[in-house]
């Protein structure tokens, strides 16, 4: 596993496995960024609000976090894992969308 994967909690093979398990996909960009484009059906929880809102996400499904580049989704992944969620950093929302084939 590379240093970026260790820092941000990602890894493409892990992401592929999780995407095949019908995860909750959460985009942690701002609402304005989200309105400019996003994965259909994903939730928008800006990183600044995530800690207050994450309790609404059930723990029985894995979470894939995404953002513009992977930095904010990495922070979200670390937070979710510290709260007992199974979470993966998907990186950019466009990359996740491409892996989903949408």
Coordinates of C-alpha atoms in Angstrom, one line a residue, residues 4-63:
X4 CA -1.0 8.3 -0.1
X5 CA -3.3 5.3 0.5
X6 CA -2.1 5.0 4.1
X7 CA -2.6 8.8 4.6
X8 CA -6.0 9.1 3.0
X9 CA -7.5 5.7 3.5
X10 CA -8.0 4.8 -0.2
X11 CA -6.7 2.2 -2.6
X12 CA -8.4 1.3 -5.9
X13 CA -8.8 -2.4 -5.2
X14 CA -10.4 -1.7 -1.8
X15 CA -12.6 0.9 -3.5
X16 CA -13.7 -1.5 -6.2
X17 CA -14.6 -4.1 -3.6
X18 CA -16.6 -1.6 -1.5
X19 CA -18.4 -0.2 -4.6
X20 CA -19.6 -3.7 -5.3
X21 CA -21.3 -3.9 -1.9
X22 CA -23.9 -1.1 -2.5
X23 CA -22.3 1.5 -0.2
X24 CA -23.5 4.9 0.9
X25 CA -21.7 7.4 -1.2
X26 CA -21.1 10.7 0.5
X27 CA -19.7 13.8 -1.3
X28 CA -18.0 16.1 1.2
X29 CA -17.6 19.1 -1.0
X30 CA -19.4 22.3 -0.3
X31 CA -23.1 22.6 -1.4
X32 CA -22.1 25.0 -4.2
X33 CA -19.5 22.5 -5.5
X34 CA -22.0 19.7 -5.3
X35 CA -24.6 21.6 -7.3
X36 CA -22.1 22.0 -10.1
X37 CA -22.0 18.2 -10.6
X38 CA -22.2 15.1 -8.5
X39 CA -22.8 11.3 -8.6
X40 CA -26.6 10.7 -8.9
X41 CA -28.0 9.4 -5.7
X42 CA -25.1 10.3 -3.5
X43 CA -25.5 12.3 -0.3
X44 CA -23.9 15.8 0.2
X45 CA -22.4 16.3 3.6
X46 CA -19.8 19.1 3.5
X47 CA -16.8 18.2 5.5
X48 CA -17.3 21.1 7.9
X49 CA -20.8 19.6 8.8
X50 CA -19.9 15.9 8.7
X51 CA -19.3 15.3 12.4
X52 CA -22.7 16.7 13.2
X53 CA -24.5 14.8 10.4
X54 CA -22.8 11.4 10.2
X55 CA -25.0 9.9 12.9
X56 CA -27.8 9.8 10.3
X57 CA -25.8 7.3 8.3
X58 CA -26.5 3.7 9.2
X59 CA -23.5 1.6 10.2
X60 CA -24.7 -1.5 8.4
X61 CA -23.3 -0.4 5.0
X62 CA -19.9 0.8 4.0
X63 CA -19.3 4.4 3.1

